[in-house]
Short mmCIF file of C-alpha atoms in Angstrom, two decimals:
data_model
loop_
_atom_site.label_atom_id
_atom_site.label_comp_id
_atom_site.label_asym_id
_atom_site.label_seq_id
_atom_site.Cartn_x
_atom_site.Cartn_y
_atom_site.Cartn_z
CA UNK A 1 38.43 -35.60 -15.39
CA UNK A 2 40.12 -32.44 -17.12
CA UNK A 3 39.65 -33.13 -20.58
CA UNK A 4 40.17 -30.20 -23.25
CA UNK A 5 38.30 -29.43 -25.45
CA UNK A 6 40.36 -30.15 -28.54
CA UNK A 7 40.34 -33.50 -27.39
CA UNK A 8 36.86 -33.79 -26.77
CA UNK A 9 35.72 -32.74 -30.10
CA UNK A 10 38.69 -35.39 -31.95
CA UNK A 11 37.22 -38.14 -29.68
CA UNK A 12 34.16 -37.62 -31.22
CA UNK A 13 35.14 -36.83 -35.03
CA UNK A 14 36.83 -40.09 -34.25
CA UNK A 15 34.02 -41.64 -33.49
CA UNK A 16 32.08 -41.29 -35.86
CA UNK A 17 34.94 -42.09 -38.46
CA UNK A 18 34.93 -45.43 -36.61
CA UNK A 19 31.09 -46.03 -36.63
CA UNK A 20 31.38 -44.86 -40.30
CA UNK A 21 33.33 -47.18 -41.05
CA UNK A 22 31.61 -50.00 -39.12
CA UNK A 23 28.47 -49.30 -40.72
CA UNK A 24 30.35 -48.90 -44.34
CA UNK A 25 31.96 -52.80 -43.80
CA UNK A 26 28.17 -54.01 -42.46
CA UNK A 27 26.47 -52.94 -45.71
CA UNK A 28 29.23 -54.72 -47.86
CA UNK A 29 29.12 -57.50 -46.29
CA UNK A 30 25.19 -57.92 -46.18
CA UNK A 31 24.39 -56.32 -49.51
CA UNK A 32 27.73 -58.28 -51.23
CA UNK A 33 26.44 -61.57 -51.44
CA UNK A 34 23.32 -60.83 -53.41
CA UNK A 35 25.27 -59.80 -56.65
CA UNK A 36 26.93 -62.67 -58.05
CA UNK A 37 27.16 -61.43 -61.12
CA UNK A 38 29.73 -58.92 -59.73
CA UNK A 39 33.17 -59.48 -60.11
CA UNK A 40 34.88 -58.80 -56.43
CA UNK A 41 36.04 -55.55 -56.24
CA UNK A 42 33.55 -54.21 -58.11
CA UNK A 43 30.46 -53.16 -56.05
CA UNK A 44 27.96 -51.47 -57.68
CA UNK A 45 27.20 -48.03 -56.82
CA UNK A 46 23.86 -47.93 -55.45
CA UNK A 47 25.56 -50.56 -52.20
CA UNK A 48 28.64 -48.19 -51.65
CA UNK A 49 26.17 -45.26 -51.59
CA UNK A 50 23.50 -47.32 -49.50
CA UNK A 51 26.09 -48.35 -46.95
CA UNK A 52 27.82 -44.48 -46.54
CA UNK A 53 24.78 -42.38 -46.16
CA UNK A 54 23.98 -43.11 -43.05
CA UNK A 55 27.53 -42.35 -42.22
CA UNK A 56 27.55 -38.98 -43.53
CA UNK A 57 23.99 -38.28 -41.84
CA UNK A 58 25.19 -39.00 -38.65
CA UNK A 59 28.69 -37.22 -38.92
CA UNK A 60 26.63 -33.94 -40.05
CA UNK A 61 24.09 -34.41 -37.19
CA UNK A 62 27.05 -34.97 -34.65
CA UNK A 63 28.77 -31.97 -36.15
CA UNK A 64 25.80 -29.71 -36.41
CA UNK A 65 25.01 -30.59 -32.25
CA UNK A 66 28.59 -29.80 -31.34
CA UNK A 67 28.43 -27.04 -33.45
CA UNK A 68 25.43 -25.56 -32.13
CA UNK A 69 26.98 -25.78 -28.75
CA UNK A 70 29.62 -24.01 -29.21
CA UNK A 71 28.75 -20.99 -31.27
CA UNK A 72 25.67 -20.83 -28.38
CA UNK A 73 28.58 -20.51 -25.35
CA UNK A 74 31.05 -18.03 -27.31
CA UNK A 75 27.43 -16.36 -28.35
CA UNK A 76 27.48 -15.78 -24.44
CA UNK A 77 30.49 -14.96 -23.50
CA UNK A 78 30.81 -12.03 -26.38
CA UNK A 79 27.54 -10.97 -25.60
CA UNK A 80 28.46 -10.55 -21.76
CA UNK A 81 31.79 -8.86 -23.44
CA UNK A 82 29.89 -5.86 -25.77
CA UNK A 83 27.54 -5.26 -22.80
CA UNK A 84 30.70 -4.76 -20.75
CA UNK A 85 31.90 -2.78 -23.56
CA UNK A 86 28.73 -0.90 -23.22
CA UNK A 87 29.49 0.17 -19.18
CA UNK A 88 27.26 -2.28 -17.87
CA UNK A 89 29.26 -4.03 -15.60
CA UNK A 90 27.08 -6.12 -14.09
CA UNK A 91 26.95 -8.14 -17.46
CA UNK A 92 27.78 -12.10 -16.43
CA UNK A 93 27.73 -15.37 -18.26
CA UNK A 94 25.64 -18.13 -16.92
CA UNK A 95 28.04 -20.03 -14.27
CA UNK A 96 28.71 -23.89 -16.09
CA UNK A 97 27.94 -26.86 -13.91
CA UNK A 98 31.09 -27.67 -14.18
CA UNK A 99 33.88 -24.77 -14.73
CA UNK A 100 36.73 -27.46 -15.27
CA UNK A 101 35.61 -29.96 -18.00
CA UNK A 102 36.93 -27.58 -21.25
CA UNK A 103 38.73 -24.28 -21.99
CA UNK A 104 34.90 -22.76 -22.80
CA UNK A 105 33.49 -23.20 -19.48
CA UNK A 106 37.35 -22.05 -17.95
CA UNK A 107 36.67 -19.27 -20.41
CA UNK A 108 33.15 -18.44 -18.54
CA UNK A 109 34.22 -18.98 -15.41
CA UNK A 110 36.95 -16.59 -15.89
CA UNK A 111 35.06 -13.63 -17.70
CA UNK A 112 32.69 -13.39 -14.75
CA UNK A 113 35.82 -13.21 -12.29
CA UNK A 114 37.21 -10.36 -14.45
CA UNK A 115 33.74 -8.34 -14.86
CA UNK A 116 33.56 -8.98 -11.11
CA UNK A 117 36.91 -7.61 -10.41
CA UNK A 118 36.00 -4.56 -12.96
CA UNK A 119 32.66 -4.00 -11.18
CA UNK A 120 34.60 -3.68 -7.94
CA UNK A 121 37.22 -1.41 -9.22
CA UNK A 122 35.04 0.49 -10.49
CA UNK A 123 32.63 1.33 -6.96
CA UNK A 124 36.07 1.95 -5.54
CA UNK A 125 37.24 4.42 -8.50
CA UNK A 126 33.50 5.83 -8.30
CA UNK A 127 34.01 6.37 -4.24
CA UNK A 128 37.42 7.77 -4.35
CA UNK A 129 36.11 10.98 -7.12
CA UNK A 130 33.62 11.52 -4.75
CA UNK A 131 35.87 11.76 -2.04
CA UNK A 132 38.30 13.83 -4.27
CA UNK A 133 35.09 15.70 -5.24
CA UNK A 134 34.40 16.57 -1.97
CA UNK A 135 38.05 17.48 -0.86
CA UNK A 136 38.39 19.56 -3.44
CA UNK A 137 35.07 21.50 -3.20
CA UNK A 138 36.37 21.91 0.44
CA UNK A 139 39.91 23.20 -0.58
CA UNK A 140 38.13 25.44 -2.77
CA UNK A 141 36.05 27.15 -0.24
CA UNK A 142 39.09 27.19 1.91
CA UNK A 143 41.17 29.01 -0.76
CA UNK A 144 38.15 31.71 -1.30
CA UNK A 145 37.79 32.33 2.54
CA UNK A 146 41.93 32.69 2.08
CA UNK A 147 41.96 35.29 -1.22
CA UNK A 148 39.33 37.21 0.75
CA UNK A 149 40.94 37.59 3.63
CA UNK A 150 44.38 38.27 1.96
CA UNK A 151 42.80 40.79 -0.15
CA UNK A 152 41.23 42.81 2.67
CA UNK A 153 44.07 42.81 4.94
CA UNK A 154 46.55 43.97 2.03
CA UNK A 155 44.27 46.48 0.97
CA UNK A 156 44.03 47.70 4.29
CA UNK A 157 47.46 47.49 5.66
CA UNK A 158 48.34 49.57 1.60
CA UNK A 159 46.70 52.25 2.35
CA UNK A 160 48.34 52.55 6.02
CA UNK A 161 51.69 52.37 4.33
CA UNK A 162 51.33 54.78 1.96
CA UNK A 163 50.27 57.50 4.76
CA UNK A 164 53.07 56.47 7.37
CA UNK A 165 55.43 56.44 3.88
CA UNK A 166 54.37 60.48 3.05
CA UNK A 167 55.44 61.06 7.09
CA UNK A 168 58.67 59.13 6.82
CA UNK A 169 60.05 61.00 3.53
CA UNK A 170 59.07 64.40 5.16
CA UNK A 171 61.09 63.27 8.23
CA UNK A 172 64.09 62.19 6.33
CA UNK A 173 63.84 64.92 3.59
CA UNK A 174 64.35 67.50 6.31
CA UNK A 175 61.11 68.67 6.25
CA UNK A 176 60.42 68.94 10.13
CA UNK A 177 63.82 69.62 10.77
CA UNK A 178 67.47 68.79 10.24
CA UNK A 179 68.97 65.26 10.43
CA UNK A 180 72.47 64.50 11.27
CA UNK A 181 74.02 61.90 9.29
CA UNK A 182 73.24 58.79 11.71
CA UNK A 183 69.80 59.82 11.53
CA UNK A 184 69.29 60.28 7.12
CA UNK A 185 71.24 56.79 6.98
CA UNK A 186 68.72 55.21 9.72
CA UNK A 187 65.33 56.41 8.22
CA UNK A 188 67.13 55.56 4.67
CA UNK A 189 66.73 51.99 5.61
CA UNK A 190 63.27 52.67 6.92
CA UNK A 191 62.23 53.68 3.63
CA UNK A 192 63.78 50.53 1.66
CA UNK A 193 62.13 48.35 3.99
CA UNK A 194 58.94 50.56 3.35
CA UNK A 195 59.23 50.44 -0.17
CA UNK A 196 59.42 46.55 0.02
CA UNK A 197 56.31 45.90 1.88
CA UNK A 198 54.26 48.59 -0.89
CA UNK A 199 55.80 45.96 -2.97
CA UNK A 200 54.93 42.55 -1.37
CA UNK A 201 51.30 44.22 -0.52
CA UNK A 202 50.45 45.06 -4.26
CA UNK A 203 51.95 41.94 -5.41
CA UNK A 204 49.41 39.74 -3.16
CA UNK A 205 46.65 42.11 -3.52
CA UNK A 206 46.70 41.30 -7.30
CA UNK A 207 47.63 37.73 -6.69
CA UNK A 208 43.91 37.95 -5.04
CA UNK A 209 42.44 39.60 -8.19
CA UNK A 210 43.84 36.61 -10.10
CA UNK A 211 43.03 33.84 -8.59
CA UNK A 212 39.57 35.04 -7.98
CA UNK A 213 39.00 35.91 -11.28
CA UNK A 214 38.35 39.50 -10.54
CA UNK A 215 41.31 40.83 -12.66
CA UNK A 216 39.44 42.96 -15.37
CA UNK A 217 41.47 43.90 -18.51
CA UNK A 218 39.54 47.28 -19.30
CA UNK A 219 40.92 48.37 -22.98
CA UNK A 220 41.25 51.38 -24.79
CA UNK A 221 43.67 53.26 -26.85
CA UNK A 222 46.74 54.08 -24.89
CA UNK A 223 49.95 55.64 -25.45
CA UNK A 224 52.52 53.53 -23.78
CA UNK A 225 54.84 55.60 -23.17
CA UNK A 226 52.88 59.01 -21.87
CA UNK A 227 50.35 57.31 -19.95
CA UNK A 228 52.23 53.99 -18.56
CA UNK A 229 55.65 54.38 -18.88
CA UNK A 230 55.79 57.78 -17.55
CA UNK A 231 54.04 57.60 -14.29
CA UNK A 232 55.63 54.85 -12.93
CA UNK A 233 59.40 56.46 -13.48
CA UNK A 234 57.34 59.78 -11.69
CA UNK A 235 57.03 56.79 -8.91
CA UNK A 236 60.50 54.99 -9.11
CA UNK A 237 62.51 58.03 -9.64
CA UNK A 238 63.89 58.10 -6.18
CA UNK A 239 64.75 54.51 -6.23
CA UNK A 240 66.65 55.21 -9.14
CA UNK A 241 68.46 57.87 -7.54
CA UNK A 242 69.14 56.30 -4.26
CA UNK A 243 71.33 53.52 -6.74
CA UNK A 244 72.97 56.12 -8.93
CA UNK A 245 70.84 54.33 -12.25
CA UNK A 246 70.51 56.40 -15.39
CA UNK A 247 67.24 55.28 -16.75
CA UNK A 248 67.10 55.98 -20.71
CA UNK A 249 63.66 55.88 -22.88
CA UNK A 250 62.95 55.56 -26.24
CA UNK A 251 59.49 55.21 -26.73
CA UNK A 252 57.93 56.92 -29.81
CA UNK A 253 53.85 58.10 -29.48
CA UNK A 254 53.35 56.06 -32.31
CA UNK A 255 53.21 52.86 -29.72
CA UNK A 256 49.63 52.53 -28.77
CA UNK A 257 47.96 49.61 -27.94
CA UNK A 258 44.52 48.64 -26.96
CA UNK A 259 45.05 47.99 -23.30
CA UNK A 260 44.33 48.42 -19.26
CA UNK A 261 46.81 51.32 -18.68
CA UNK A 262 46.37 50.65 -15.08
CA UNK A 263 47.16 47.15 -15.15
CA UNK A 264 50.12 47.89 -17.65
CA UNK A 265 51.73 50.25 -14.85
CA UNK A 266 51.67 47.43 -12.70
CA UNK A 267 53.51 45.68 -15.36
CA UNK A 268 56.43 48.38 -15.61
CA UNK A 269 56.64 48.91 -11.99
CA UNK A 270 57.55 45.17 -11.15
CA UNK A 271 60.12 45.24 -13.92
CA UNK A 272 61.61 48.62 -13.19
CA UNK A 273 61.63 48.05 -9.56
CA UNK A 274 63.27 44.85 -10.48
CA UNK A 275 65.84 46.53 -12.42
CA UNK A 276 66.13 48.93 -9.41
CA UNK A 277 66.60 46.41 -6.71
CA UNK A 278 68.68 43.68 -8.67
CA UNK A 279 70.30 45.99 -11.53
CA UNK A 280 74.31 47.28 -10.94
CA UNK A 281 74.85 50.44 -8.89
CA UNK A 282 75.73 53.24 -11.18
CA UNK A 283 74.53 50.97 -14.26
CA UNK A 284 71.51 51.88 -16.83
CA UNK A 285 67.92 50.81 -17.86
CA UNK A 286 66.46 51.12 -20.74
CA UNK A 287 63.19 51.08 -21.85
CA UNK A 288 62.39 50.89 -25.69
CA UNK A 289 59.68 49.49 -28.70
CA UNK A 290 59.08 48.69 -32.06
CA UNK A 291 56.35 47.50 -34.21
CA UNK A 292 56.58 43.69 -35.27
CA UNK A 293 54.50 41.65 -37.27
CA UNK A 294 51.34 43.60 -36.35
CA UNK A 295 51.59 43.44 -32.15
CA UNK A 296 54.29 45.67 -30.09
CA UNK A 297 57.65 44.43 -29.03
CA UNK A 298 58.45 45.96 -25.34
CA UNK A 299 61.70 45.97 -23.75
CA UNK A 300 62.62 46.62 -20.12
CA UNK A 301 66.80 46.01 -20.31
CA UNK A 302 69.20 46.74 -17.21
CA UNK A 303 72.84 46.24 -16.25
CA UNK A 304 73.45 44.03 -13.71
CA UNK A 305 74.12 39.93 -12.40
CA UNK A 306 71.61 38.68 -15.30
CA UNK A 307 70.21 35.02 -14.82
CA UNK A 308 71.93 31.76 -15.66
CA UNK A 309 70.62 30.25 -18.84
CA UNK A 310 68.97 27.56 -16.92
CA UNK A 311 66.94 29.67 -14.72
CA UNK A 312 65.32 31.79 -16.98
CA UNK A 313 62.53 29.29 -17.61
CA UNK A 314 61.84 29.31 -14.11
CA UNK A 315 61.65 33.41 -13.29
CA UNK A 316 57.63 33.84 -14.37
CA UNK A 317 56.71 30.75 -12.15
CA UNK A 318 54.25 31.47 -9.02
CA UNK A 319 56.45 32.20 -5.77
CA UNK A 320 59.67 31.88 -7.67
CA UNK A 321 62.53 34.15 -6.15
CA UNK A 322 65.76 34.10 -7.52
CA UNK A 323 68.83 35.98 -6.09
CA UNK A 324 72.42 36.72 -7.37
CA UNK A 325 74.69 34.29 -6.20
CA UNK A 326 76.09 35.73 -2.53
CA UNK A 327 72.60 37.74 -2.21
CA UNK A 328 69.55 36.61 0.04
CA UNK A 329 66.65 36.11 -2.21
CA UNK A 330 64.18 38.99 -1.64
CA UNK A 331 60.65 39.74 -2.71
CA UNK A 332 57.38 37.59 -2.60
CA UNK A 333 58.08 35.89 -6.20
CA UNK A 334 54.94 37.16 -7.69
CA UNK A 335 55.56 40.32 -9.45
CA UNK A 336 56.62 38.61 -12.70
CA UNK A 337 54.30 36.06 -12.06
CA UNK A 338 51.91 38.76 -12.36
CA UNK A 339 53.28 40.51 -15.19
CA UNK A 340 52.87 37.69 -17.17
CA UNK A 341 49.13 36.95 -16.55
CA UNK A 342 48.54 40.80 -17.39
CA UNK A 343 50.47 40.43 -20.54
CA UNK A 344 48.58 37.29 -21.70
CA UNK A 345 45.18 38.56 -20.76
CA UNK A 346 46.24 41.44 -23.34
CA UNK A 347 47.24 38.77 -25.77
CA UNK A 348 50.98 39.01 -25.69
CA UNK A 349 53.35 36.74 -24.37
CA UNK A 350 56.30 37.58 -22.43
CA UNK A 351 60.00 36.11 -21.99
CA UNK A 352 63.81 36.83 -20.46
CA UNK A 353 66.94 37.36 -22.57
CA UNK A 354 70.12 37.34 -20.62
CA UNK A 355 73.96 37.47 -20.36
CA UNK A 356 74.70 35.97 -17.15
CA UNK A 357 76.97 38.87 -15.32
CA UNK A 358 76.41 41.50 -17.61
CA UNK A 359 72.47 41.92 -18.82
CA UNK A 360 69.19 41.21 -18.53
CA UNK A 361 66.47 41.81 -20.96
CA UNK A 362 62.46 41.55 -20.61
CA UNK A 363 60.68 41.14 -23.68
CA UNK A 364 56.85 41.46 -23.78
CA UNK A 365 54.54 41.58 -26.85
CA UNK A 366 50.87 43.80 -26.89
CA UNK A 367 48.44 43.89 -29.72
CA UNK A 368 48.86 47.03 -32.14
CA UNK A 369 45.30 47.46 -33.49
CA UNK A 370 45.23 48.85 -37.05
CA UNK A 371 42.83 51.04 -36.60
CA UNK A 372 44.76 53.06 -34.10
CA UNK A 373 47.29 53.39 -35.90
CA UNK A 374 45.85 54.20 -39.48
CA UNK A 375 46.03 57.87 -40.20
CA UNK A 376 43.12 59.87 -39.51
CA UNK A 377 41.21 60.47 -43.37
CA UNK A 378 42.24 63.86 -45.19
CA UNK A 379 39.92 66.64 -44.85
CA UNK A 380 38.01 67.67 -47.19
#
């Protein structure tokens, strides 16, 4: 029968009471008649005494057994509980004879169903890493065997480009001989789709650097606007031209930073040609800096569509291509992507300002090392 515990342990509180009591009315009743001097009523001591300490020897021995089995089963249970605690999961109380006589031996029963269920959980969660493990070590190798290949065939097919590119200019600049105007607007359109695949090439070939780890910020002093800003408008200048953009500088030789000019062309060449493929016909760039709060503040600004506020957050994500509304989105989505891993491997951070329909701003930060800039000592 299910009997809780409770009850069990009131039943036998109970009991004793009763055989307390029985005991109590035996000793009055034999020891009373021998003291006939007493009045009734008025035992002496030494009979009430006599007749209740066996009472109160057998309620503490009856308390002290049922008291000693308890503490001994919750001593189990939380012991099972801080070795479980401890990540051994194979901790277990000893099974009860019989699981449904009180809430303590439910109790056990119980806590060895839930450590069982834990265990098992837990050679399932231990499988499935392993699995993932595995997958992923896979993936990995995959993605290697992927960057490799990507990087050799883009730095491959680069170098073709840029020697059929040197032909095709010749051809359409009239160098081997006139054009009529069918033929300048044909190989015009040969170029732009030329230029775009230089583009999508160096965009993936450093998208391989990255990923593998292999891009290498080599500092030293440099002169922003001399040796990185300079070159690349050398580079873009036809682009320019071919869109009617003025292109306006202002960049002191007081910026220097301590960085990778190589990898900070790459930086100004995806923004520029940016400007030059998104920015308005006719409109102007401009390119300017200023010292704040000991790094460099960089700004590549154009006319042109702009971004909607809520897409601005989105431009430096991997693969992200955005287009003006009515335009086909163009490009790989990687060149700000990559812009922004440069930047941040130089310590700066960089960000988009816009007016949607009218502007668009990139703002880049790059360390500004003291001791570059401190004047050289006075001669003596």
């Amino acid at each position: 029968m299910d009997i809780p515990l409770r009850t069990r342990l009131q039943v036998g509180f109970l009991g004793v009471a009763l055989v307390g009591a029985a005991l109590t009315a035996a000793g009055v009743w034999l020891l009373g008649g021998q003291w006939h001097g007493v009045g009734e009523g008025h035992l002496p001591l030494g009979v009430v005494l006599l007749s209740t300490v066996p009472t109160l020897i057998m309620g503490l021995v009856l308390a002290g057994v049922l008291a000693n089995r308890l503490t001994r089963r919750i001593r189990l249970v939380t012991g099972a509980a801080e070795q479980l605690e401890q990540g051994n999961l194979e901790a277990r109380v000893p099974q009860p004879a019989h699981a449904d006589q009180d809430e303590l031996r439910r109790l056990q029963v119980i806590f060895n169903e839930m450590a069982a269920a834990l265990q098992e959980r837990d050679d399932e969660l231990r499988q499935s890493h392993q699995q993932l493990a595995e997958t992923t070590e896979q993936l990995q190798q995959w993605n290697a065997d992927y960057l490799s290949t990507l990087a050799f065939i883009t730095h491959e097919l680069k170098n073709q480009i840029a020697s059929a590119k040197l032909n095709l200019l010749a051809v359409r600049d009239g160098y081997v001989g006139e054009l009529n105007p069918d033929q300048h607007e044909t190989l015009d359109d040969v170029v732009h789709t030329v230029h775009r695949t230089e583009d999508m090439l160096r965009n993936y070939l450093n998208l391989s650097r990255i990923e593998k780890g292999e891009l290498q910020v080599r500092t030293r002093p440099v002169r922003i606007g001399n040796e990185v800003v300079a070159p690349v408008l050398r580079e873009l200048k036809g682009r320019f031209h071919e869109r009617n953009m003025h292109v306006e500088t202002d960049l002191s030789p007081d910026l220097v930073t301590l960085g990778d000019p190589t990898l900070l062309q790459t930086v100004y060449e995806n923004l520029l040609t940016n400007a030059a493929k998104y920015g308005r016909d006719g409109g102007t760039v401009k390119l300017w800096g200023r010292p704040v709060n000991g790094m460099l503040e960089m700004h590549v600004w154009n006319e042109g569509p702009g971004v909607a506020p809520e897409q601005l957050g989105e431009l430096f994500g991997k693969f992200c291509r955005l287009a003006p509304p009515g335009e086909e989105a163009r490009g790989t989505g990687l060149g700000l992507f990559i812009d922004r891993e440069i930047v941040r491997r130089h310590g700066g951070e960089i960000h988009a300002e816009s007016q949607y329909g009218e502007w668009i701003d990139f703002v880049f930060t790059l360390p500004r090392p003291d001791e570059i800039l401190a004047p050289p000592p006075a001669a003596f």
